[in-house]
Coordinates of N, CA and C and ligand atoms in Angstrom, one line a residue:
M131 N 60.8 -107.4 -18.8 CA 59.9 -105.9 -19.0 C 59.5 -105.6 -17.9
S132 N 59.4 -104.5 -18.1 CA 59.5 -104.2 -16.1 C 59.0 -102.6 -16.5
T133 N 58.0 -102.2 -15.8 CA 57.0 -101.0 -15.9 C 57.0 -100.1 -14.3
L134 N 57.7 -99.1 -14.8 CA 57.9 -98.3 -13.5 C 56.6 -97.3 -13.3
V135 N 56.5 -97.3 -11.8 CA 55.4 -96.3 -10.9 C 55.8 -95.1 -10.9
I136 N 55.6 -94.1 -11.6 CA 55.9 -92.7 -11.3 C 54.9 -91.6 -10.6
E137 N 55.6 -91.0 -9.9 CA 54.9 -90.2 -8.9 C 55.8 -88.9 -9.0
P138 N 54.9 -87.8 -9.7 CA 55.4 -86.6 -9.9 C 55.6 -85.9 -8.2
I139 N 56.5 -85.2 -7.7 CA 56.6 -84.6 -6.6 C 56.7 -82.9 -6.7
P140 N 55.5 -82.0 -6.8 CA 55.9 -80.6 -6.8 C 56.9 -80.2 -5.5
V141 N 57.6 -79.4 -6.1 CA 59.1 -78.5 -5.6 C 59.3 -77.3 -5.9
L142 N 59.4 -76.6 -5.4 CA 59.9 -75.1 -5.0 C 58.8 -74.4 -6.0
S143 N 58.7 -73.3 -6.7 CA 57.5 -72.7 -7.3 C 56.6 -73.6 -8.5
D144 N 57.7 -74.1 -8.9 CA 56.8 -75.0 -10.6 C 57.8 -76.4 -10.9
N145 N 59.0 -76.8 -10.2 CA 59.9 -77.6 -10.9 C 58.9 -79.2 -10.3
Y146 N 59.2 -80.2 -11.1 CA 58.6 -81.3 -10.5 C 60.1 -82.3 -10.5
V147 N 59.9 -83.3 -9.2 CA 60.9 -84.3 -9.2 C 60.0 -85.7 -9.4
Y148 N 60.3 -86.3 -10.1 CA 59.3 -87.7 -10.2 C 60.3 -88.7 -9.4
L149 N 59.6 -89.2 -8.7 CA 59.8 -90.4 -8.0 C 59.6 -91.7 -9.3
A150 N 60.4 -92.8 -9.9 CA 60.4 -93.7 -10.5 C 60.5 -94.9 -9.7
H151 N 59.5 -95.9 -9.6 CA 59.6 -96.9 -8.8 C 59.8 -98.2 -9.6
D152 N 60.5 -99.3 -9.3 CA 60.3 -100.8 -10.3 C 60.0 -101.4 -9.2
P153 N 58.5 -102.0 -9.3 CA 57.7 -102.5 -8.4 C 58.7 -104.0 -8.2
E154 N 59.2 -104.7 -9.3 CA 59.6 -106.1 -9.1 C 61.1 -106.0 -8.4
T155 N 61.9 -105.0 -8.4 CA 63.3 -104.9 -7.8 C 63.4 -103.7 -6.3
G156 N 62.1 -103.2 -6.7 CA 62.3 -102.3 -5.5 C 63.2 -101.0 -5.6
A157 N 63.5 -101.1 -7.0 CA 64.6 -99.6 -7.1 C 63.7 -98.5 -7.3
T158 N 64.3 -97.8 -6.8 CA 63.3 -95.8 -7.4 C 64.8 -95.2 -7.3
A159 N 64.0 -94.6 -8.4 CA 65.0 -92.9 -8.8 C 64.2 -91.9 -8.6
A160 N 65.0 -90.7 -8.2 CA 64.5 -89.1 -8.1 C 65.2 -88.7 -9.5
V161 N 64.2 -88.0 -10.2 CA 64.8 -87.3 -11.0 C 64.5 -85.4 -10.9
D162 N 66.0 -85.2 -11.2 CA 66.4 -83.8 -10.9 C 65.8 -83.2 -9.6
P163 N 66.5 -83.7 -8.6 CA 66.0 -82.9 -7.2 C 66.5 -82.1 -6.9
P164 N 66.3 -80.5 -6.5 CA 66.8 -79.5 -6.1 C 66.5 -79.6 -4.6
V165 N 65.8 -80.3 -3.9 CA 65.9 -80.2 -2.6 C 65.7 -81.6 -2.1
A166 N 65.9 -81.7 -0.7 CA 65.8 -83.5 -0.2 C 64.7 -83.8 0.6
E167 N 64.1 -82.6 1.4 CA 63.4 -82.7 2.5 C 61.9 -83.4 1.8
P168 N 61.1 -82.9 0.9 CA 59.9 -83.1 0.3 C 60.2 -84.3 -0.6
V169 N 61.2 -85.0 -1.5 CA 61.7 -86.1 -2.1 C 61.9 -87.1 -0.8
L170 N 62.6 -86.8 0.4 CA 62.4 -88.1 1.6 C 61.0 -88.0 2.2
A171 N 60.4 -87.1 2.1 CA 58.7 -87.1 2.9 C 57.8 -87.9 1.9
A172 N 57.9 -87.9 0.7 CA 57.4 -88.8 -0.5 C 57.7 -90.2 -0.4
L173 N 59.2 -90.4 -0.6 CA 59.6 -91.8 -0.2 C 59.1 -92.5 1.0
A174 N 59.0 -91.6 2.0 CA 58.2 -92.3 3.4 C 57.1 -93.0 3.2
R175 N 56.2 -91.9 2.4 CA 55.0 -91.9 2.4 C 54.8 -93.2 1.6
K176 N 55.2 -93.5 0.5 CA 55.4 -94.6 -0.4 C 55.9 -95.7 0.4
G177 N 56.7 -95.8 1.1 CA 57.6 -96.7 1.4 C 58.6 -97.1 0.4
W178 N 58.9 -96.1 -0.4 CA 60.5 -96.6 -1.5 C 61.4 -96.3 -0.7
R179 N 62.6 -96.9 -1.4 CA 64.0 -96.6 -1.0 C 64.8 -96.4 -2.1
L180 N 65.3 -94.9 -1.9 CA 65.9 -93.9 -3.1 C 67.1 -95.2 -3.3
S181 N 67.2 -95.2 -5.0 CA 68.4 -95.9 -4.8 C 69.0 -95.0 -6.2
H182 N 68.9 -94.4 -7.0 CA 69.1 -93.7 -8.1 C 68.9 -91.9 -7.9
I183 N 69.3 -91.0 -8.2 CA 68.8 -90.4 -8.9 C 69.5 -89.6 -9.9
L184 N 68.3 -89.2 -10.8 CA 69.0 -89.2 -12.3 C 69.0 -87.3 -13.1
A185 N 70.0 -87.5 -13.2 CA 70.4 -85.6 -13.7 C 69.8 -85.4 -15.0
T186 N 69.2 -84.5 -15.1 CA 69.2 -84.3 -16.6 C 70.3 -83.1 -17.1
H187 N 70.4 -82.3 -15.8 CA 71.2 -81.3 -16.7 C 71.9 -80.4 -15.1
H188 N 72.5 -79.4 -15.3 CA 73.3 -79.1 -14.3 C 72.8 -77.9 -13.1
H189 N 71.6 -77.1 -14.0 CA 71.0 -76.0 -13.0 C 70.6 -76.6 -11.9
G190 N 71.0 -75.3 -11.0 CA 70.6 -75.6 -9.2 C 69.4 -76.2 -9.1
D191 N 68.0 -75.6 -9.7 CA 66.8 -76.2 -9.6 C 66.3 -77.7 -10.0
H192 N 67.7 -78.4 -10.3 CA 67.9 -79.9 -10.9 C 68.5 -80.6 -10.2
I193 N 69.3 -80.0 -9.6 CA 70.7 -80.5 -9.1 C 71.0 -80.8 -7.5
A194 N 70.1 -79.2 -6.8 CA 70.9 -78.7 -5.6 C 70.3 -79.9 -4.5
G195 N 69.8 -80.6 -4.8 CA 69.3 -81.9 -3.4 C 70.4 -83.1 -3.8
N196 N 71.0 -82.8 -4.5 CA 71.9 -84.6 -4.9 C 72.5 -84.9 -3.7
V197 N 73.4 -83.9 -3.1 CA 74.4 -84.3 -2.1 C 73.8 -85.0 -0.9
E198 N 72.7 -83.9 -0.6 CA 72.1 -84.2 0.6 C 71.1 -85.6 0.5
L199 N 70.7 -85.8 -0.4 CA 69.9 -87.2 -0.7 C 70.8 -88.2 -0.7
K200 N 71.9 -88.2 -1.3 CA 72.9 -89.0 -1.6 C 73.6 -89.3 0.1
Q201 N 73.7 -88.5 1.0 CA 74.0 -88.9 2.2 C 72.8 -89.6 2.8
A202 N 71.7 -89.2 2.9 CA 70.6 -89.7 3.4 C 70.6 -90.7 3.4
T203 N 70.3 -91.4 2.0 CA 70.2 -92.8 1.6 C 71.0 -93.7 1.0
G204 N 72.6 -93.1 0.7 CA 73.0 -93.7 0.1 C 72.8 -94.4 -1.3
C205 N 72.5 -93.6 -2.6 CA 72.0 -93.8 -3.4 C 73.4 -93.2 -4.9
S206 N 72.7 -94.1 -5.7 CA 74.1 -93.5 -7.0 C 73.3 -92.4 -7.7
V207 N 74.1 -91.3 -8.0 CA 73.9 -90.3 -9.0 C 74.5 -90.7 -10.6
V208 N 73.4 -90.7 -11.4 CA 73.4 -90.4 -12.9 C 73.2 -89.3 -13.3
G209 N 74.6 -89.1 -14.2 CA 74.6 -87.8 -15.3 C 75.3 -87.9 -16.4
A210 N 75.2 -86.8 -17.2 CA 75.9 -86.8 -17.9 C 77.5 -87.0 -17.6
R211 N 78.4 -87.3 -18.8 CA 79.8 -87.4 -18.9 C 80.3 -86.0 -19.4
K212 N 79.4 -85.7 -20.1 CA 80.1 -84.4 -20.8 C 79.9 -83.3 -19.3
D213 N 79.2 -83.4 -18.8 CA 78.7 -82.5 -17.8 C 78.9 -82.8 -16.4
A214 N 80.2 -83.9 -16.3 CA 80.4 -84.6 -14.8 C 81.0 -83.8 -14.1
A215 N 81.5 -82.6 -13.9 CA 82.3 -81.3 -13.4 C 81.4 -80.5 -12.8
R216 N 79.7 -80.7 -13.3 CA 78.9 -79.8 -13.1 C 77.6 -80.3 -12.4
I217 N 77.9 -82.0 -12.4 CA 76.9 -82.7 -11.2 C 77.4 -83.3 -10.3
P218 N 76.7 -82.2 -9.3 CA 76.9 -82.7 -7.9 C 76.9 -84.4 -7.2
G219 N 77.8 -84.7 -6.8 CA 77.6 -86.0 -6.3 C 77.9 -86.9 -7.6
I220 N 78.2 -86.9 -8.8 CA 77.9 -88.1 -9.7 C 78.8 -88.9 -9.8
D221 N 78.1 -90.2 -9.7 CA 78.7 -91.9 -9.8 C 78.9 -92.5 -11.1
I222 N 77.9 -92.3 -11.7 CA 77.8 -93.0 -12.8 C 77.6 -92.3 -14.4
E223 N 78.3 -91.9 -15.0 CA 78.9 -91.2 -16.3 C 78.5 -91.5 -17.5
V224 N 77.4 -91.3 -17.9 CA 76.8 -91.7 -19.4 C 76.4 -91.1 -20.6
A225 N 76.3 -91.2 -21.4 CA 76.5 -90.0 -22.6 C 75.5 -91.2 -23.6
E226 N 75.3 -90.5 -24.9 CA 74.2 -90.9 -26.0 C 74.3 -92.7 -25.8
G227 N 73.2 -92.9 -26.2 CA 72.9 -94.4 -26.7 C 73.3 -95.2 -25.7
D228 N 73.8 -94.7 -24.6 CA 74.2 -95.7 -23.2 C 72.6 -96.3 -22.2
S229 N 73.1 -97.6 -22.0 CA 72.0 -97.8 -21.3 C 72.3 -98.6 -20.2
F230 N 71.5 -98.5 -19.1 CA 71.6 -99.1 -17.9 C 70.3 -99.5 -17.2
L231 N 70.5 -100.3 -16.3 CA 69.3 -100.7 -15.5 C 68.9 -100.0 -14.0
L232 N 67.6 -99.7 -14.2 CA 66.7 -99.1 -12.9 C 65.9 -100.3 -12.2
G233 N 66.8 -101.1 -11.6 CA 66.6 -102.5 -11.0 C 66.2 -103.2 -11.7
A234 N 64.7 -103.8 -12.8 CA 64.9 -104.5 -14.1 C 64.5 -103.7 -15.0
A235 N 64.2 -102.1 -14.9 CA 63.5 -101.5 -16.2 C 65.1 -100.7 -16.5
P236 N 65.0 -101.1 -18.2 CA 65.9 -101.0 -18.9 C 65.9 -99.5 -19.1
A237 N 67.0 -98.5 -19.2 CA 67.3 -97.3 -19.4 C 67.8 -96.6 -20.5
V238 N 67.7 -96.0 -21.1 CA 68.4 -95.8 -22.6 C 68.5 -94.3 -22.4
V239 N 69.8 -93.4 -22.8 CA 70.1 -92.4 -22.6 C 70.1 -91.5 -24.0
M240 N 69.7 -90.4 -23.8 CA 70.0 -89.4 -25.3 C 70.4 -88.3 -24.6
E241 N 71.2 -87.7 -26.0 CA 71.9 -86.4 -25.4 C 70.9 -85.2 -26.3
T242 N 70.7 -83.9 -25.4 CA 69.4 -83.2 -26.0 C 70.1 -82.1 -26.0
P243 N 71.2 -81.4 -26.5 CA 71.6 -80.3 -26.4 C 70.7 -79.1 -27.0
G244 N 70.5 -78.0 -26.2 CA 70.1 -76.9 -26.5 C 69.9 -75.6 -25.2
H245 N 69.3 -76.2 -24.3 CA 69.3 -75.5 -23.2 C 70.3 -75.4 -22.5
T246 N 71.1 -76.7 -22.5 CA 72.2 -76.1 -21.8 C 73.3 -77.1 -22.7
S247 N 74.5 -77.9 -23.1 CA 74.8 -78.2 -23.9 C 75.6 -79.7 -23.7
G248 N 75.2 -80.0 -22.3 CA 75.1 -81.1 -21.6 C 73.8 -81.9 -21.4
H249 N 72.8 -81.4 -21.3 CA 71.4 -81.9 -21.3 C 71.3 -83.4 -22.1
I250 N 70.8 -84.3 -21.0 CA 70.5 -85.7 -21.5 C 69.2 -86.0 -21.0
V251 N 68.4 -87.1 -21.3 CA 67.0 -87.7 -21.1 C 67.5 -88.8 -21.1
Y252 N 66.1 -89.4 -20.3 CA 66.0 -90.8 -19.9 C 65.0 -91.5 -20.4
W253 N 65.2 -92.5 -21.2 CA 64.0 -92.9 -22.0 C 64.0 -94.4 -21.3
F254 N 62.5 -94.8 -20.9 CA 62.8 -96.2 -20.2 C 61.3 -96.9 -21.2
P255 N 61.6 -97.6 -22.3 CA 60.9 -98.0 -23.1 C 60.2 -99.1 -22.7
D256 N 60.0 -99.7 -21.7 CA 59.1 -100.6 -21.0 C 57.8 -99.9 -20.6
T257 N 58.2 -98.9 -19.8 CA 56.9 -98.2 -19.5 C 55.8 -97.6 -20.3
P258 N 56.2 -96.7 -21.3 CA 57.1 -96.1 -21.5 C 57.1 -94.8 -21.1
A259 N 58.3 -94.1 -20.7 CA 58.3 -93.2 -20.0 C 59.5 -92.1 -20.2
L260 N 59.5 -90.8 -20.1 CA 60.8 -90.3 -20.9 C 60.7 -89.2 -19.9
F261 N 62.0 -88.9 -19.5 CA 62.6 -87.9 -18.2 C 63.2 -86.8 -19.1
C262 N 62.5 -85.8 -19.3 CA 63.0 -84.9 -20.6 C 63.5 -83.6 -19.9
G263 N 63.6 -83.5 -18.8 CA 63.8 -82.2 -17.8 C 63.8 -81.1 -18.3
D264 N 64.6 -80.2 -19.0 CA 64.3 -79.1 -19.3 C 64.3 -79.2 -21.0
T265 N 64.3 -79.9 -21.6 CA 64.5 -79.7 -23.2 C 62.8 -79.7 -23.7
L266 N 62.0 -80.6 -23.0 CA 60.7 -80.7 -23.8 C 59.6 -80.6 -22.6
F267 N 58.4 -79.6 -22.5 CA 57.7 -79.4 -21.4 C 56.0 -79.7 -22.5
S268 N 55.4 -79.7 -21.6 CA 54.3 -79.5 -22.0 C 53.5 -78.3 -22.9
L269 N 53.4 -78.6 -24.5 CA 53.1 -77.7 -24.9 C 54.4 -76.4 -25.4
G270 N 55.6 -77.0 -24.9 CA 56.5 -75.6 -25.0 C 58.0 -76.2 -24.7
C271 N 59.0 -75.5 -24.6 CA 60.4 -76.3 -24.7 C 61.1 -75.5 -23.8
G272 N 62.1 -75.8 -23.7 CA 63.3 -75.2 -22.7 C 63.7 -73.9 -23.4
R273 N 64.2 -72.8 -23.0 CA 65.3 -71.9 -23.3 C 66.5 -72.3 -23.5
L274 N 67.0 -71.7 -24.7 CA 68.2 -72.0 -25.5 C 69.3 -71.2 -24.4
F275 N 70.0 -71.8 -23.4 CA 70.8 -70.9 -22.9 C 72.5 -71.1 -23.3
E276 N 72.5 -72.7 -23.7 CA 73.9 -72.8 -24.0 C 73.9 -73.4 -25.5
G277 N 72.7 -73.4 -26.2 CA 72.7 -74.2 -27.8 C 72.1 -73.3 -28.5
T278 N 72.3 -73.8 -29.7 CA 71.6 -73.1 -31.0 C 70.4 -73.7 -31.4
P279 N 69.7 -72.8 -32.2 CA 68.2 -73.4 -32.5 C 68.1 -74.6 -33.4
D280 N 69.5 -74.4 -34.2 CA 69.7 -76.2 -34.9 C 69.6 -77.1 -33.7
D281 N 70.1 -76.6 -32.6 CA 70.9 -77.8 -31.9 C 69.2 -78.5 -31.0
M282 N 68.7 -77.2 -30.8 CA 67.4 -77.6 -29.9 C 66.6 -78.5 -30.7
W283 N 66.4 -77.8 -32.1 CA 65.3 -78.6 -33.1 C 65.9 -79.9 -33.5
S284 N 67.1 -80.3 -33.6 CA 67.5 -81.7 -33.9 C 67.6 -82.5 -32.4
S285 N 67.2 -81.7 -31.3 CA 66.9 -82.8 -29.6 C 65.8 -83.3 -30.1
L286 N 64.8 -82.3 -30.4 CA 63.1 -82.3 -30.6 C 62.9 -83.5 -31.5
V287 N 63.6 -83.0 -32.5 CA 63.3 -84.0 -33.7 C 63.3 -85.3 -33.4
K288 N 64.2 -85.5 -32.6 CA 64.7 -86.9 -31.6 C 64.1 -87.3 -30.8
L289 N 63.3 -86.7 -29.8 CA 62.2 -87.0 -28.9 C 60.8 -87.4 -29.6
R290 N 60.3 -86.4 -30.9 CA 59.3 -86.7 -31.0 C 59.2 -87.8 -31.9
G291 N 60.2 -88.6 -32.1 CA 60.1 -90.1 -32.5 C 59.9 -90.8 -32.0
L292 N 59.4 -90.7 -30.6 CA 59.6 -91.8 -29.3 C 58.0 -92.6 -29.8
P293 N 57.6 -93.4 -29.2 CA 56.0 -94.2 -29.5 C 55.3 -92.9 -28.8
A294 N 54.1 -92.9 -29.4 CA 52.9 -92.0 -29.3 C 53.0 -92.1 -27.5
E295 N 52.5 -93.3 -26.9 CA 52.0 -93.5 -25.7 C 53.1 -93.1 -24.3
T296 N 54.3 -93.0 -25.3 CA 55.3 -92.4 -24.2 C 54.8 -91.1 -23.2
L297 N 54.8 -91.5 -21.6 CA 55.0 -90.4 -20.8 C 55.8 -89.6 -21.3
V298 N 55.4 -88.2 -20.9 CA 56.5 -87.4 -21.3 C 56.6 -86.3 -19.5
C299 N 57.7 -86.9 -18.9 CA 57.6 -86.3 -17.7 C 58.7 -85.2 -17.7
C300 N 58.1 -83.9 -17.6 CA 58.9 -82.7 -17.5 C 59.1 -82.7 -16.6
A301 N 60.0 -81.5 -16.4 CA 60.4 -80.8 -14.9 C 59.9 -79.5 -14.7
H302 N 59.0 -78.8 -15.4 CA 58.3 -77.8 -14.7 C 56.9 -77.6 -15.0
E303 N 56.0 -77.1 -14.3 CA 54.4 -76.9 -14.5 C 54.6 -75.5 -15.5
Y304 N 54.9 -75.7 -16.6 CA 54.3 -74.4 -17.5 C 53.5 -74.4 -18.3
T305 N 52.5 -75.9 -18.5 CA 51.7 -76.0 -19.0 C 50.7 -74.7 -19.7
A306 N 50.1 -74.1 -18.5 CA 49.0 -73.3 -18.7 C 49.5 -71.8 -19.6
T307 N 50.8 -71.5 -19.3 CA 51.3 -70.4 -20.3 C 52.0 -70.5 -21.4
N308 N 52.1 -72.3 -21.5 CA 52.5 -72.3 -22.6 C 51.5 -72.5 -23.5
G309 N 50.3 -73.1 -23.2 CA 49.0 -73.3 -23.8 C 48.5 -72.1 -24.4
R310 N 48.8 -70.8 -23.4 CA 48.1 -69.5 -24.1 C 49.2 -69.0 -25.5
F311 N 50.3 -69.3 -25.1 CA 51.4 -68.9 -26.3 C 51.2 -69.8 -27.4
A312 N 50.8 -71.4 -27.3 CA 50.7 -72.0 -28.4 C 49.7 -71.6 -29.1
R313 N 48.3 -71.4 -28.4 CA 46.7 -71.0 -28.9 C 46.8 -69.7 -30.1
L314 N 48.1 -69.1 -30.1 CA 48.5 -67.7 -30.9 C 49.0 -68.3 -31.6
V315 N 49.7 -69.5 -31.9 CA 50.3 -69.8 -33.2 C 49.4 -71.4 -34.0
E316 N 48.4 -71.6 -33.2 CA 47.4 -72.8 -34.0 C 46.2 -72.6 -33.1
R317 N 45.6 -71.2 -33.7 CA 44.5 -71.3 -33.2 C 43.3 -72.4 -33.7
D318 N 43.3 -73.2 -34.4 CA 42.3 -74.1 -34.9 C 42.7 -75.6 -34.8
N319 N 43.8 -75.8 -33.8 CA 44.3 -77.3 -33.7 C 43.6 -78.1 -32.7
P320 N 42.8 -78.7 -33.0 CA 41.7 -79.3 -32.0 C 42.6 -80.3 -31.2
A321 N 44.0 -80.8 -31.4 CA 44.4 -81.3 -30.6 C 45.1 -80.3 -29.4
L322 N 45.6 -79.5 -29.9 CA 46.1 -78.4 -28.8 C 44.9 -77.4 -28.0
K323 N 43.5 -77.8 -28.6 CA 42.4 -77.0 -27.8 C 41.8 -78.3 -26.8
A324 N 42.3 -79.8 -26.8 CA 41.8 -80.6 -26.0 C 43.1 -80.8 -25.0
R325 N 44.4 -80.5 -25.2 CA 45.1 -80.8 -24.2 C 45.1 -79.5 -23.2
I326 N 44.8 -78.6 -23.7 CA 44.5 -77.2 -22.9 C 43.3 -77.7 -22.2
D327 N 42.2 -78.1 -22.9 CA 41.3 -77.7 -21.7 C 41.6 -79.2 -20.5
Q328 N 42.2 -80.3 -20.7 CA 42.6 -81.0 -20.0 C 43.5 -80.8 -19.1
A329 N 44.4 -79.9 -19.3 CA 45.2 -79.5 -18.0 C 44.5 -78.2 -17.4
T330 N 43.7 -77.6 -18.0 CA 43.4 -76.7 -17.3 C 42.1 -77.3 -16.1
R331 N 41.5 -78.3 -16.4 CA 40.8 -79.2 -15.4 C 41.9 -80.0 -14.6
L332 N 42.9 -80.1 -15.0 CA 43.9 -80.8 -13.6 C 44.1 -80.2 -13.0
L333 N 44.6 -78.4 -13.4 CA 45.1 -77.6 -12.4 C 44.1 -77.3 -11.6
A334 N 42.7 -76.9 -12.1 CA 41.7 -76.6 -11.3 C 41.6 -77.5 -9.9
A335 N 41.7 -78.2 -10.2 CA 41.8 -79.7 -9.2 C 43.0 -79.5 -8.2
G336 N 43.9 -79.0 -8.6 CA 45.0 -78.8 -7.8 C 45.9 -79.9 -7.9
R337 N 45.8 -80.5 -8.8 CA 46.8 -81.4 -9.9 C 47.4 -81.2 -10.7
P338 N 49.0 -82.0 -10.9 CA 49.9 -81.9 -11.9 C 49.3 -81.8 -13.3
S339 N 49.7 -80.9 -14.7 CA 48.9 -81.2 -15.4 C 49.7 -82.0 -16.4
V340 N 51.0 -82.6 -15.7 CA 51.9 -83.6 -16.4 C 51.7 -84.7 -15.3
P341 N 52.4 -86.2 -16.2 CA 52.8 -86.1 -17.9 C 52.1 -86.0 -18.6
S342 N 52.2 -86.0 -19.7 CA 51.9 -85.8 -20.9 C 52.0 -87.0 -21.8
T343 N 51.8 -86.9 -22.8 CA 52.3 -87.9 -23.9 C 53.0 -87.5 -25.4
M344 N 53.6 -88.3 -25.6 CA 54.4 -87.9 -26.9 C 53.4 -87.8 -28.1
G345 N 52.1 -88.7 -28.0 CA 51.4 -88.5 -29.2 C 50.3 -87.0 -29.1
V346 N 50.1 -86.5 -27.9 CA 49.8 -85.6 -27.7 C 50.5 -84.3 -27.8
E347 N 51.7 -84.5 -27.4 CA 52.5 -83.3 -27.7 C 53.1 -83.5 -29.1
R348 N 53.2 -84.5 -29.8 CA 53.4 -84.3 -31.3 C 52.6 -83.6 -32.1
A349 N 51.1 -83.8 -31.4 CA 50.2 -83.1 -32.3 C 49.6 -82.0 -31.9
A350 N 50.2 -81.6 -30.5 CA 49.8 -80.2 -30.1 C 50.6 -79.2 -29.6
N351 N 52.1 -79.6 -29.6 CA 53.2 -78.5 -29.0 C 53.8 -77.9 -30.2
P352 N 53.3 -76.7 -30.2 CA 54.1 -75.8 -31.7 C 55.6 -76.2 -31.7
F353 N 55.9 -76.2 -30.5 CA 57.7 -76.4 -30.8 C 58.6 -77.8 -31.7
L354 N 57.3 -78.4 -31.5 CA 57.7 -79.9 -32.1 C 57.2 -80.3 -33.9
R355 N 56.8 -78.9 -33.8 CA 55.6 -78.6 -35.1 C 56.1 -77.5 -36.2
A356 N 57.8 -77.1 -36.0 CA 58.2 -76.2 -36.7 C 57.9 -76.5 -38.1
D357 N 58.2 -77.6 -38.5 CA 58.0 -78.3 -40.1 C 56.6 -78.6 -40.9
V358 N 55.8 -78.1 -39.9 CA 54.2 -78.1 -40.3 C 53.7 -76.6 -40.9
P359 N 53.3 -76.6 -42.1 CA 53.0 -75.5 -42.9 C 52.2 -74.8 -42.1
A360 N 51.1 -74.8 -41.5 CA 50.2 -74.0 -40.2 C 51.3 -73.2 -39.5
V361 N 52.5 -73.7 -38.7 CA 53.1 -73.1 -37.6 C 53.9 -72.1 -38.5
A362 N 54.8 -72.5 -40.1 CA 55.3 -71.4 -40.5 C 54.9 -70.3 -40.8
R363 N 53.3 -70.4 -41.1 CA 52.8 -69.3 -41.6 C 51.8 -68.5 -40.7
A364 N 52.2 -69.2 -39.3 CA 51.6 -68.4 -38.4 C 52.7 -67.3 -37.7
V365 N 54.3 -67.9 -38.3 CA 54.9 -66.7 -37.8 C 55.7 -65.9 -38.7
G366 N 54.9 -66.1 -40.1 CA 55.2 -65.0 -41.1 C 56.2 -65.9 -41.9
M367 N 56.3 -67.1 -41.8 CA 57.5 -67.4 -43.2 C 56.7 -68.5 -44.3
D368 N 57.4 -68.9 -45.3 CA 57.1 -70.1 -46.2 C 56.5 -71.2 -45.5
P369 N 55.6 -71.6 -46.0 CA 55.5 -73.3 -45.6 C 56.7 -74.0 -46.5
G370 N 57.4 -74.7 -46.2 CA 58.1 -75.1 -46.6 C 59.8 -74.6 -46.2
S371 N 59.9 -73.5 -45.0 CA 61.2 -73.0 -44.9 C 61.9 -74.1 -43.5
D372 N 63.0 -73.4 -43.6 CA 63.9 -74.4 -42.6 C 63.3 -74.4 -41.1
P373 N 62.8 -75.8 -41.0 CA 61.8 -75.7 -39.7 C 63.2 -75.4 -38.5
A374 N 64.4 -75.5 -38.6 CA 65.3 -75.0 -37.6 C 64.9 -73.5 -37.5
I375 N 64.5 -72.8 -38.4 CA 64.3 -71.2 -38.7 C 63.0 -70.9 -38.0
V376 N 62.2 -71.6 -38.4 CA 60.7 -71.2 -37.8 C 60.8 -71.4 -36.6
F377 N 61.7 -72.5 -35.8 CA 61.8 -72.7 -34.4 C 62.3 -71.9 -34.1
A378 N 63.4 -71.3 -34.3 CA 64.0 -70.1 -33.8 C 63.1 -69.0 -33.4
E379 N 62.4 -68.8 -34.7 CA 61.2 -67.7 -34.6 C 60.1 -67.8 -33.3
L380 N 59.7 -69.0 -33.5 CA 58.8 -69.4 -32.2 C 59.4 -69.2 -30.9
R381 N 60.8 -69.7 -30.9 CA 61.1 -69.5 -29.4 C 62.0 -68.2 -29.0
R382 N 62.0 -67.3 -30.2 CA 62.1 -65.6 -30.1 C 60.7 -65.2 -29.4
R383 N 59.9 -65.2 -30.0 CA 58.4 -65.2 -29.9 C 57.6 -65.5 -28.4
R384 N 58.4 -66.7 -28.2 CA 57.9 -67.2 -26.5 C 58.6 -66.7 -25.4
N385 N 59.8 -66.3 -25.9 CA 60.6 -65.4 -24.8 C 60.0 -64.1 -24.8
A386 N 59.6 -63.6 -25.5 CA 58.9 -62.4 -25.2 C 57.9 -62.1 -24.9
F387 N 56.9 -63.0 -24.7 CA 55.4 -63.6 -24.6 C 55.2 -63.1 -23.1
Ligands
ZN275 ZN1 67.1 -75.7 -16.6
FE276 FE1 64.7 -76.1 -14.9

């Protein structure tokens, strides 16, 4: 049983790199670093030594710091076997259901195609925490660059089944815009209102609005709620419509928002 200490580092315009530190062994991962310098500075501030990079997918704003960080620290890069050719510096190739240890903290890998075909997420059941890259955002989800709405909906259904207290560590600060869109979908959802109010307070104080929790996202994020009658109705569909089709319409409207 090893609980990670998690530290979000804001980088670029709206990305987060998460440092995940196992106090028992000192092992420390950086999730999705697009740049090296702010990560090295945060490590120095904390007195932590980088042992791993965890890559969720191949986009530049998630992997462009891999090689420099690896050279600076000698860390190992973990990424999807399916996407090994697109993950710079990859050392450890993983796939659906694989588990590995970050120090003493067990991690389980889940494949979540949709945003990209090779997207994976890392679930740490002891903390519990989920590093979900660009699959799930607070009150939103990633754009479909390499997958169908069916792919993404199945990926999101898989994630929403994780325990309510799971920290949802997503890779972008999109909560405010996502919240404005979500309000158009479910005007009367009290969980949504509460999450927007909380995020607004955090952002106004200059703090990250994330991590969220899976319990909050399940109750408030319209993209996890395509099978809720009110959400189908909000996009002009019959309650009981195929949730993947409701999801596709939500995603289409969000792209145009
Ligand atoms: Zn991406
Ligand atoms: Fe991204």
